[in-house]
Amino acid sequence: MSQTPPTTDEILRLDHLTKHFPVGRGLLFSRQRDIVHAVEDVTLGVTKGTTLGIVGESGSGKTTTARMITRLIEPTSGTIAFDGLDISNIDGARLRALRRRIQIVFQDPSGSLNPRRTAGQIVAQPLRVHDIPGDHSQRVAELMARVGLSPEHITRYPHEFSGGQRQRIGIARALALDPELIILDEPVSALDVSVQAHILNLLDDLQRERHLTYVVISHDLGVIRHISDQIAVMYLGRIVEMGAASGLVDHPMHPYSAALVSATPSHPGRRQSQRIVLGGEIPSPITPPSGCAFHPRCPKARLISGDHHAAPETCRLHTPPLTPASDGRMVACWYPVEADDNLIDAAHAMTANPG
Amino acid sequence: MDQVATLGVTRPRARSPRASFWAKFTAQPATVIALVFLAVLILAAIAAPLIASLVGHGPNDLYRTQMLDGFGLPRGPNGSFWFGADSAGRDVFIRVIYGARVSLVVGVVATGIAVVIGVTLGLIAGYRGGIVDTLLSRFADVMLAMPLLLFAIGISTACSTTSAGCLRGTLTPGLNLVIVIIAVFTWPAMFRIVRATTLSLRETDFVEASRAIGQTEFSIMRSEVLPNLISPIVVYSALLVPQSILFEAYLTFLGLGIPDSTPSWGGMLDQASQLFSVAWWLMVFPGLFLLATVLAFNLIGDGLRDALDPKTPRRTTRKRAA
């Protein structure tokens, strides 16, 4: 949405955010370094009190984006603005103050809780670190109750809890400082499906009650669609499509989004034969394909070129910019999906006749 | 509540980590025996002067007429000299008890110093990474590559030529020198273990979470990473103690450690080697005590490792859900 001016109730804005990781070969002697293009030119805005879902395969850069927002890793270039303030370079006391306003819930609830601390100590940790005045144990008890844990859980250790309960502890810890923005990095993907719904409902309730803003990262479009107002689809470090959740899921415009949507089991009315089966794997972010990063796997490009083996020159040579389409949608594609495109057969033809 | 997930699954009654630790630690009879042996040894070492006065023999008292025969050879164990006498007519039992003091002090203090150095540097190297890690790790590698015994012999010889010691008197011959030498050569082992564990802990989500909360790096190292290092530190310390005790014995046996006026097991073994053919008790008693002490510490180290490893099954009966 680079064209639309930031509205006043926008709480988070990423501008041309980019992260390159150098990967060294050899510790001291080799000068030769490869670059992992983890996040490439990501621009997006999040409105206060809403949920942005970022969806993509592993390696799409969604987790790196999340960690940059929380300032756990430094961006290579681009800016992150939180509540109108550029936070991409702050440090010291200002960064510490920011930590109170942005919190993160991690994917693996057992790994994100120190095994040597009780649940109560873990939830109280943010209060202790920030020297919050007042009765911490009272506050911990409130938080634990709010996320659905009972008082006797306070003195237990993480290994004594179930996965869902551990994630509740992680959520209580994130809530302790009354943040405005919570980053949820795959909040339910380590949990049983039955438990997932409980956690998602809890997150929903908390958002309404505390006017929280969420950025949810997941590979699971079903989860993302369930809780997001806006969805951003990432592929190989770039946003390929972004827009209102229902619109995007019902009418994906980027061929990759279409493939993701068709692969989501909870999508109503889907039969196995309707799935767009992409060939191959997500390419290495060390050597991303030229032009549109999706072109080697893109069924739509084959429809345009009329050849199973090659994408059109436009796709191969030029990187499509994220441009506005109908009803506030943004798409980075030279040939967006149209209603009568038969991507299923096109994808099938690609995998059946590998070039 | 995750009703679906917890319904019908009665988890075993949660025990405090301490209670569970003791249950596992004392489950092995060998560990318990080692623990009892060490407790008795430590008490005896502390009460050595008391024992000496009860028996009536000092550690350096000479009983030439009583315990040396006509040829000047020592006599063996009897009613009042339980472990016999040495070539100077001194009571071996009392000297073994006093020797325990040296061994325990050297074992514990040298290990303590090595642990403090190794843990501090290992934590810094593992957590900071980068050039700090490279420098500290290479330094530790160099220390580990030194021919330990040769180097120790060199240092102790250099520092023992005069009673003034070396390094302007900072290292004087005797107990302190032995402790310093042992500590200097054993910390790299502790360093490596702590560094490796810290390296993996640094990448865990709970460290990341602490960072996201705004905890300072130093505070994360101290209160998030360090508590998770307790198990390897404790286990490895328990295994370093016997190593240090043996090393003190080597040095003293070679005449480079503790001077003869202070009874020590290594020194006693050294003297025994000249008379072994006629006086077996000179070697057997200090040797047995050395063996038993080293064995006891090793057993306790193993016991600690089992008890602190969450993957070891509890030996107590598991309650099953009805």
Coordinates of N, CA and C in Angstrom, one line a residue, chain A residues 119-314:
Chain A
A119 N 5.9 -21.4 36.1 CA 5.0 -20.6 35.2 C 4.9 -19.2 35.8
G120 N 4.7 -19.1 37.1 CA 4.6 -17.8 37.7 C 5.8 -16.9 37.5
Q121 N 7.0 -17.5 37.7 CA 8.2 -16.7 37.4 C 8.3 -16.2 36.0
I122 N 7.9 -17.1 35.1 CA 8.0 -16.8 33.6 C 7.0 -15.6 33.3
V123 N 5.8 -15.7 33.9 CA 4.9 -14.6 33.6 C 5.3 -13.3 34.2
A124 N 5.9 -13.4 35.4 CA 6.4 -12.2 36.1 C 7.6 -11.6 35.6
Q125 N 8.3 -12.4 34.7 CA 9.7 -11.9 34.2 C 9.6 -10.5 33.6
P126 N 8.6 -10.3 32.7 CA 8.6 -8.9 32.1 C 8.4 -7.8 33.1
L127 N 7.6 -8.1 34.2 CA 7.3 -7.1 35.2 C 8.6 -6.8 36.0
R128 N 9.4 -7.9 36.2 CA 10.6 -7.8 37.0 C 11.7 -7.0 36.1
V129 N 11.8 -7.4 34.9 CA 12.8 -6.8 34.0 C 12.5 -5.3 33.9
H130 N 11.2 -4.9 33.8 CA 10.9 -3.5 33.7 C 10.6 -2.8 35.0
D131 N 10.9 -3.4 36.1 CA 10.7 -2.8 37.4 C 9.3 -2.2 37.5
I132 N 8.3 -3.0 37.1 CA 7.0 -2.4 37.2 C 6.6 -2.4 38.7
P133 N 6.1 -1.2 39.2 CA 5.8 -1.2 40.6 C 4.5 -2.0 40.8
G134 N 4.2 -2.3 42.1 CA 3.0 -3.0 42.4 C 3.2 -4.4 42.8
D135 N 2.1 -5.1 43.1 CA 2.2 -6.5 43.5 C 2.2 -7.4 42.3
H136 N 3.4 -7.9 42.1 CA 3.6 -8.8 40.9 C 2.8 -10.1 41.0
S137 N 2.7 -10.6 42.2 CA 2.0 -11.9 42.3 C 0.6 -11.8 42.0
Q138 N 0.0 -10.6 42.4 CA -1.4 -10.3 42.2 C -1.6 -10.3 40.6
R139 N -0.7 -9.5 40.0 CA -0.8 -9.3 38.5 C -0.7 -10.7 37.8
V140 N 0.3 -11.5 38.3 CA 0.5 -12.8 37.7 C -0.7 -13.7 37.8
A141 N -1.3 -13.6 39.0 CA -2.5 -14.4 39.2 C -3.6 -14.0 38.2
E142 N -3.8 -12.7 38.0 CA -4.8 -12.1 37.1 C -4.6 -12.6 35.7
L143 N -3.3 -12.5 35.3 CA -2.9 -12.9 33.9 C -3.1 -14.4 33.7
M144 N -2.7 -15.2 34.6 CA -2.9 -16.6 34.5 C -4.4 -16.9 34.4
A145 N -5.2 -16.3 35.2 CA -6.6 -16.5 35.2 C -7.2 -16.1 33.8
R146 N -6.7 -15.0 33.3 CA -7.2 -14.5 32.1 C -7.0 -15.4 30.9
V147 N -5.8 -16.1 30.9 CA -5.5 -17.0 29.8 C -6.0 -18.4 30.0
G148 N -6.8 -18.6 31.2 CA -7.4 -19.8 31.4 C -6.6 -20.9 32.1
L149 N -5.6 -20.4 33.0 CA -4.9 -21.3 33.8 C -5.3 -21.1 35.3
S150 N -5.2 -22.1 36.1 CA -5.7 -21.9 37.5 C -4.5 -21.6 38.4
P151 N -4.8 -21.1 39.6 CA -3.8 -20.6 40.5 C -2.8 -21.6 40.9
E152 N -3.2 -22.9 41.0 CA -2.2 -23.9 41.4 C -1.1 -24.1 40.3
H153 N -1.4 -23.6 39.1 CA -0.4 -23.8 38.0 C 0.8 -22.9 38.2
I154 N 0.7 -21.8 39.0 CA 1.7 -20.8 39.1 C 3.0 -21.4 39.6
T155 N 3.0 -22.4 40.4 CA 4.2 -22.9 41.0 C 4.8 -24.1 40.2
R156 N 4.1 -24.5 39.0 CA 4.6 -25.6 38.3 C 5.6 -25.2 37.2
Y157 N 6.3 -26.2 36.8 CA 7.4 -26.0 35.8 C 6.8 -26.3 34.4
P158 N 7.4 -25.7 33.4 CA 6.9 -25.9 32.0 C 6.7 -27.3 31.6
H159 N 7.6 -28.2 32.0 CA 7.4 -29.6 31.5 C 6.2 -30.3 32.1
E160 N 5.6 -29.7 33.1 CA 4.4 -30.3 33.7 C 3.1 -29.8 33.0
F161 N 3.2 -29.0 31.9 CA 2.0 -28.5 31.3 C 1.9 -29.2 29.9
S162 N 0.7 -29.2 29.4 CA 0.4 -29.6 28.0 C 0.8 -28.5 27.1
G163 N 0.9 -28.8 25.8 CA 1.3 -27.8 24.8 C 0.4 -26.6 24.8
G164 N -0.9 -26.8 24.8 CA -1.8 -25.7 24.8 C -1.6 -24.8 26.1
Q165 N -1.4 -25.5 27.2 CA -1.2 -24.7 28.4 C 0.0 -23.9 28.4
R166 N 1.1 -24.5 27.8 CA 2.3 -23.8 27.7 C 2.2 -22.5 26.8
Q167 N 1.4 -22.7 25.7 CA 1.2 -21.5 24.9 C 0.4 -20.5 25.6
R168 N -0.5 -20.9 26.5 CA -1.2 -19.9 27.3 C -0.2 -19.2 28.2
I169 N 0.7 -19.9 28.8 CA 1.7 -19.2 29.6 C 2.5 -18.2 28.7
G170 N 2.9 -18.6 27.5 CA 3.6 -17.6 26.6 C 2.7 -16.4 26.3
I171 N 1.4 -16.6 26.2 CA 0.5 -15.5 25.9 C 0.4 -14.6 27.1
A172 N 0.3 -15.2 28.3 CA 0.2 -14.4 29.5 C 1.5 -13.6 29.7
R173 N 2.6 -14.2 29.4 CA 3.9 -13.4 29.5 C 3.9 -12.2 28.5
A174 N 3.3 -12.4 27.3 CA 3.3 -11.4 26.3 C 2.3 -10.3 26.8
L175 N 1.3 -10.7 27.5 CA 0.3 -9.7 27.9 C 0.8 -8.9 29.2
A176 N 1.8 -9.4 29.9 CA 2.1 -8.8 31.2 C 2.4 -7.3 31.1
L177 N 3.0 -6.8 30.1 CA 3.4 -5.4 30.0 C 2.3 -4.6 29.3
D178 N 1.1 -5.1 29.1 CA 0.1 -4.4 28.4 C 0.6 -3.9 27.1
P179 N 1.0 -4.7 26.2 CA 1.6 -4.2 24.9 C 0.4 -3.8 24.0
E180 N 0.8 -3.0 22.9 CA -0.2 -2.6 22.0 C -0.2 -3.5 20.8
L181 N 1.0 -4.1 20.5 CA 1.2 -4.9 19.3 C 1.8 -6.2 19.8
I182 N 1.2 -7.3 19.3 CA 1.7 -8.6 19.6 C 2.0 -9.4 18.3
I183 N 3.2 -9.8 18.2 CA 3.6 -10.6 17.1 C 3.4 -12.1 17.5
L184 N 2.7 -12.8 16.7 CA 2.4 -14.2 17.0 C 3.1 -15.1 15.9
D185 N 4.2 -15.7 16.3 CA 5.0 -16.4 15.3 C 4.5 -17.9 15.3
E186 N 3.7 -18.3 14.4 CA 3.1 -19.6 14.3 C 2.6 -20.0 15.7
P187 N 1.6 -19.3 16.2 CA 1.1 -19.5 17.5 C 0.5 -20.8 17.8
V188 N 0.0 -21.5 16.8 CA -0.7 -22.7 17.1 C -0.2 -23.9 16.3
S189 N 0.9 -23.7 15.5 CA 1.2 -24.8 14.6 C 1.9 -25.9 15.3
A190 N 2.3 -25.7 16.6 CA 2.9 -26.9 17.3 C 1.8 -27.6 18.1
L191 N 0.6 -27.2 18.0 CA -0.5 -27.7 18.9 C -1.4 -28.6 18.1
D192 N -2.1 -29.5 18.9 CA -3.2 -30.3 18.3 C -4.3 -29.5 17.7
V193 N -4.9 -30.0 16.7 CA -6.0 -29.2 16.0 C -7.0 -28.8 17.0
S194 N -7.4 -29.7 17.9 CA -8.5 -29.4 18.8 C -8.1 -28.2 19.8
V195 N -6.8 -28.2 20.1 CA -6.3 -27.2 21.0 C -6.1 -25.8 20.3
Q196 N -5.8 -25.9 19.0 CA -5.6 -24.7 18.2 C -6.8 -23.8 18.3
A197 N -8.0 -24.4 18.2 CA -9.2 -23.5 18.2 C -9.4 -22.8 19.5
H198 N -9.0 -23.5 20.6 CA -9.1 -22.8 21.9 C -8.2 -21.6 22.0
I199 N -7.0 -21.8 21.5 CA -6.0 -20.7 21.6 C -6.4 -19.6 20.7
L200 N -6.9 -19.9 19.5 CA -7.3 -18.9 18.5 C -8.4 -18.1 19.1
N201 N -9.4 -18.8 19.8 CA -10.5 -18.0 20.4 C -10.0 -17.1 21.5
L202 N -9.1 -17.6 22.3 CA -8.5 -16.8 23.4 C -7.9 -15.6 22.8
L203 N -7.1 -15.7 21.7 CA -6.5 -14.6 21.1 C -7.5 -13.6 20.6
D204 N -8.6 -14.1 20.0 CA -9.6 -13.3 19.5 C -10.3 -12.4 20.7
D205 N -10.6 -13.1 21.8 CA -11.2 -12.4 22.9 C -10.3 -11.4 23.5
L206 N -9.0 -11.7 23.6 CA -8.0 -10.8 24.2 C -7.9 -9.5 23.3
Q207 N -8.0 -9.8 21.9 CA -7.8 -8.6 21.0 C -9.0 -7.7 21.2
R208 N -10.2 -8.2 21.3 CA -11.4 -7.3 21.4 C -11.3 -6.6 22.8
E209 N -11.0 -7.3 23.8 CA -11.0 -6.7 25.1 C -9.9 -5.7 25.4
R210 N -8.8 -5.9 24.8 CA -7.7 -5.0 25.0 C -7.3 -4.1 23.8
H211 N -8.0 -4.2 22.8 CA -7.8 -3.4 21.6 C -6.3 -3.7 21.1
L212 N -6.0 -4.9 21.1 CA -4.6 -5.3 20.6 C -4.5 -5.4 19.1
T213 N -3.3 -5.1 18.6 CA -3.0 -5.4 17.2 C -2.2 -6.6 17.1
Y214 N -2.5 -7.5 16.2 CA -1.8 -8.7 16.0 C -1.1 -8.7 14.6
V215 N 0.1 -9.3 14.6 CA 0.7 -9.7 13.3 C 0.9 -11.2 13.5
V216 N 0.2 -12.0 12.8 CA 0.3 -13.4 12.9 C 1.0 -14.0 11.7
I217 N 2.0 -14.8 12.1 CA 2.8 -15.5 11.1 C 2.4 -16.9 11.0
S218 N 2.1 -17.5 9.9 CA 1.8 -18.9 9.8 C 2.0 -19.4 8.4
H219 N 2.3 -20.7 8.3 CA 2.3 -21.3 7.0 C 0.9 -21.9 6.6
D220 N 0.0 -21.8 7.6 CA -1.3 -22.5 7.5 C -2.3 -21.4 7.2
L221 N -2.8 -21.4 5.9 CA -3.7 -20.4 5.5 C -5.0 -20.5 6.2
G222 N -5.4 -21.7 6.6 CA -6.6 -21.9 7.4 C -6.6 -21.1 8.7
V223 N -5.5 -21.2 9.4 CA -5.3 -20.5 10.6 C -5.4 -19.0 10.4
I224 N -4.6 -18.6 9.3 CA -4.5 -17.1 9.0 C -5.8 -16.6 8.7
R225 N -6.6 -17.3 7.8 CA -7.9 -16.8 7.4 C -8.8 -16.7 8.6
H226 N -8.7 -17.6 9.5 CA -9.6 -17.6 10.7 C -9.4 -16.3 11.6
I227 N -8.2 -15.8 11.7 CA -8.1 -14.7 12.6 C -7.7 -13.4 12.0
S228 N -7.4 -13.4 10.7 CA -6.8 -12.1 10.1 C -7.9 -11.2 9.5
D229 N -7.6 -9.9 9.6 CA -8.4 -9.0 8.8 C -7.8 -8.8 7.5
Q230 N -6.5 -8.6 7.5 CA -5.7 -8.5 6.3 C -4.7 -9.7 6.2
I231 N -4.5 -10.1 4.9 CA -3.5 -11.2 4.7 C -2.4 -10.7 3.8
A232 N -1.2 -11.0 4.1 CA -0.1 -10.8 3.2 C 0.5 -12.1 2.8
V233 N 0.6 -12.4 1.6 CA 1.2 -13.7 1.1 C 2.6 -13.5 0.8
M234 N 3.6 -14.2 1.4 CA 5.0 -14.0 1.1 C 5.5 -15.2 0.3
Y235 N 6.4 -14.9 -0.7 CA 7.1 -15.9 -1.4 C 8.5 -15.5 -1.6
L236 N 9.5 -16.3 -1.1 CA 10.9 -16.0 -1.3 C 11.2 -14.5 -0.9
G237 N 10.7 -14.1 0.3 CA 11.2 -12.8 0.8 C 10.3 -11.6 0.4
R238 N 9.4 -11.9 -0.6 CA 8.6 -10.7 -1.1 C 7.2 -11.0 -0.8
I239 N 6.4 -9.8 -0.6 CA 5.0 -10.0 -0.6 C 4.5 -10.1 -2.0
V240 N 3.7 -11.2 -2.3 CA 3.2 -11.3 -3.7 C 1.8 -10.9 -3.8
E241 N 1.1 -10.9 -2.6 CA -0.3 -10.4 -2.7 C -0.7 -10.0 -1.3
M242 N -1.5 -9.0 -1.2 CA -2.0 -8.5 0.1 C -3.3 -7.9 -0.1
G243 N -4.2 -8.2 0.9 CA -5.5 -7.6 0.8 C -6.4 -8.1 2.0
A244 N -7.7 -7.7 2.0 CA -8.6 -8.2 3.0 C -8.7 -9.7 2.9
A245 N -8.9 -10.3 4.1 CA -8.7 -11.7 4.3 C -9.8 -12.5 3.4
S246 N -11.0 -12.1 3.5 CA -12.0 -12.9 2.8 C -11.9 -12.8 1.3
G247 N -11.6 -11.5 0.8 CA -11.5 -11.3 -0.6 C -10.3 -12.1 -1.1
L248 N -9.2 -12.1 -0.4 CA -8.0 -12.8 -0.9 C -8.2 -14.3 -1.0
V249 N -8.9 -14.8 0.0 CA -9.1 -16.3 0.1 C -10.1 -16.7 -1.0
D250 N -11.1 -15.9 -1.2 CA -12.2 -16.2 -2.1 C -11.7 -16.0 -3.6
H251 N -11.0 -15.0 -3.8 CA -10.5 -14.7 -5.2 C -9.0 -14.3 -5.2
P252 N -8.2 -15.3 -5.0 CA -6.7 -15.0 -5.0 C -6.4 -14.5 -6.4
M253 N -5.5 -13.5 -6.5 CA -5.1 -12.9 -7.8 C -3.7 -13.4 -8.2
H254 N -2.9 -13.7 -7.2 CA -1.5 -14.1 -7.6 C -1.6 -15.6 -7.7
P255 N -0.9 -16.2 -8.7 CA -1.0 -17.6 -8.9 C -0.5 -18.4 -7.7
Y256 N 0.5 -17.9 -7.0 CA 1.0 -18.6 -5.8 C -0.1 -18.6 -4.7
S257 N -0.8 -17.4 -4.5 CA -1.9 -17.4 -3.5 C -3.0 -18.4 -3.9
A258 N -3.2 -18.5 -5.2 CA -4.3 -19.4 -5.7 C -3.9 -20.8 -5.3
A259 N -2.6 -21.2 -5.5 CA -2.1 -22.5 -5.2 C -2.2 -22.8 -3.7
L260 N -1.9 -21.7 -2.9 CA -2.0 -21.9 -1.4 C -3.4 -22.1 -1.0
V261 N -4.3 -21.3 -1.6 CA -5.7 -21.4 -1.2 C -6.3 -22.8 -1.6
S262 N -5.9 -23.2 -2.8 CA -6.4 -24.5 -3.2 C -5.9 -25.7 -2.4
A263 N -4.8 -25.4 -1.7 CA -4.2 -26.5 -0.9 C -4.6 -26.5 0.5
T264 N -5.5 -25.5 0.9 CA -5.9 -25.4 2.3 C -7.1 -26.4 2.5
P265 N -7.0 -27.3 3.3 CA -8.0 -28.4 3.5 C -9.4 -27.8 3.9
S266 N -9.4 -26.7 4.7 CA -10.7 -26.3 5.2 C -11.4 -25.4 4.2
H267 N -10.8 -25.2 3.0 CA -11.5 -24.4 2.1 C -12.8 -25.1 1.6
P268 N -13.9 -24.5 1.7 CA -15.2 -25.2 1.5 C -15.3 -25.6 0.0
G269 N -15.9 -26.7 -0.2 CA -16.2 -27.2 -1.5 C -15.0 -27.7 -2.3
R270 N -13.9 -27.8 -1.7 CA -12.7 -28.2 -2.5 C -12.7 -29.7 -2.6
R271 N -12.4 -30.2 -3.8 CA -12.1 -31.6 -4.0 C -10.7 -31.8 -4.3
Q272 N -10.2 -33.0 -4.1 CA -8.8 -33.3 -4.4 C -8.3 -32.8 -5.8
S273 N -9.2 -33.1 -6.7 CA -8.8 -32.8 -8.1 C -8.7 -31.3 -8.4
Q274 N -9.3 -30.5 -7.4 CA -9.3 -29.0 -7.6 C -8.0 -28.4 -7.1
R275 N -7.1 -29.2 -6.6 CA -5.9 -28.6 -6.0 C -4.9 -28.3 -7.1
I276 N -4.3 -27.1 -6.9 CA -3.2 -26.7 -7.8 C -1.9 -27.3 -7.2
V277 N -1.4 -28.3 -7.9 CA -0.2 -28.9 -7.3 C 1.1 -28.3 -8.0
L278 N 1.8 -27.5 -7.2 CA 3.0 -26.9 -7.7 C 4.1 -27.9 -7.8
G279 N 4.9 -27.8 -8.9 CA 6.1 -28.7 -9.0 C 7.2 -28.1 -8.2
G280 N 8.1 -28.9 -7.8 CA 9.4 -28.5 -7.2 C 9.2 -27.9 -5.8
E281 N 10.3 -27.3 -5.4 CA 10.4 -26.7 -4.0 C 10.6 -25.2 -4.2
I282 N 10.4 -24.6 -3.0 CA 10.7 -23.1 -3.0 C 12.2 -23.0 -3.3
P283 N 12.7 -22.1 -4.2 CA 14.1 -22.0 -4.6 C 14.9 -21.5 -3.4
S284 N 16.2 -21.7 -3.5 CA 17.1 -21.2 -2.5 C 17.1 -19.7 -2.4
P285 N 16.9 -19.1 -1.2 CA 17.0 -17.6 -1.1 C 18.4 -17.1 -1.3
I286 N 19.4 -18.0 -1.5 CA 20.8 -17.5 -1.8 C 20.9 -17.1 -3.2
T287 N 20.2 -17.9 -4.1 CA 20.2 -17.5 -5.5 C 18.8 -17.5 -6.0
P288 N 18.0 -16.4 -5.7 CA 16.6 -16.4 -6.1 C 16.6 -16.2 -7.6
P289 N 15.5 -16.8 -8.2 CA 15.4 -16.7 -9.6 C 15.3 -15.2 -10.1
S290 N 15.7 -15.0 -11.3 CA 15.6 -13.7 -11.9 C 14.1 -13.3 -12.1
G291 N 13.9 -12.0 -12.3 CA 12.5 -11.5 -12.6 C 11.6 -11.9 -11.4
C292 N 10.4 -12.4 -11.8 CA 9.5 -12.8 -10.8 C 10.0 -14.1 -10.1
A293 N 10.2 -14.1 -8.8 CA 10.8 -15.2 -8.1 C 10.0 -16.5 -8.3
F294 N 8.7 -16.3 -8.6 CA 7.8 -17.5 -8.7 C 7.8 -18.1 -10.1
H295 N 8.4 -17.4 -11.0 CA 8.2 -17.9 -12.4 C 8.6 -19.3 -12.7
P296 N 9.6 -19.9 -12.0 CA 9.9 -21.3 -12.4 C 8.8 -22.3 -12.0
R297 N 8.0 -21.9 -11.1 CA 6.9 -22.8 -10.6 C 5.5 -22.4 -11.0
C298 N 5.5 -21.3 -11.8 CA 4.2 -20.6 -12.0 C 3.3 -21.3 -13.1
P299 N 2.1 -21.8 -12.8 CA 1.3 -22.4 -13.8 C 0.7 -21.3 -14.7
K300 N 0.4 -20.1 -14.2 CA -0.2 -19.1 -15.0 C 0.8 -18.6 -16.1
A301 N 2.0 -18.5 -15.7 CA 3.0 -18.1 -16.7 C 3.0 -19.1 -17.9
R302 N 2.8 -20.4 -17.6 CA 2.7 -21.4 -18.7 C 1.5 -21.2 -19.6
L303 N 0.4 -20.8 -19.0 CA -0.8 -20.5 -19.8 C -0.5 -19.3 -20.7
I304 N 0.2 -18.3 -20.2 CA 0.5 -17.1 -21.0 C 1.5 -17.5 -22.2
S305 N 2.5 -18.3 -21.8 CA 3.5 -18.6 -22.8 C 3.1 -19.7 -23.8
G306 N 2.1 -20.5 -23.3 CA 1.7 -21.7 -24.0 C 2.7 -22.8 -24.1
D307 N 3.7 -22.8 -23.2 CA 4.8 -23.8 -23.2 C 5.0 -24.3 -21.8
H308 N 5.0 -25.7 -21.6 CA 5.2 -26.2 -20.3 C 6.5 -25.8 -19.6
H309 N 7.5 -25.6 -20.5 CA 8.8 -25.5 -19.9 C 9.3 -24.1 -19.7
A310 N 8.6 -23.1 -20.3 CA 9.2 -21.7 -20.1 C 8.1 -20.7 -19.8
A311 N 8.5 -19.8 -18.9 CA 7.7 -18.7 -18.6 C 7.9 -17.6 -19.6
P312 N 7.0 -16.6 -19.8 CA 7.2 -15.5 -20.7 C 8.4 -14.7 -20.3
E313 N 9.0 -14.0 -21.2 CA 10.2 -13.2 -21.0 C 10.0 -12.2 -19.9
T314 N 8.8 -11.6 -19.9 CA 8.5 -10.6 -18.9 C 8.7 -11.1 -17.5

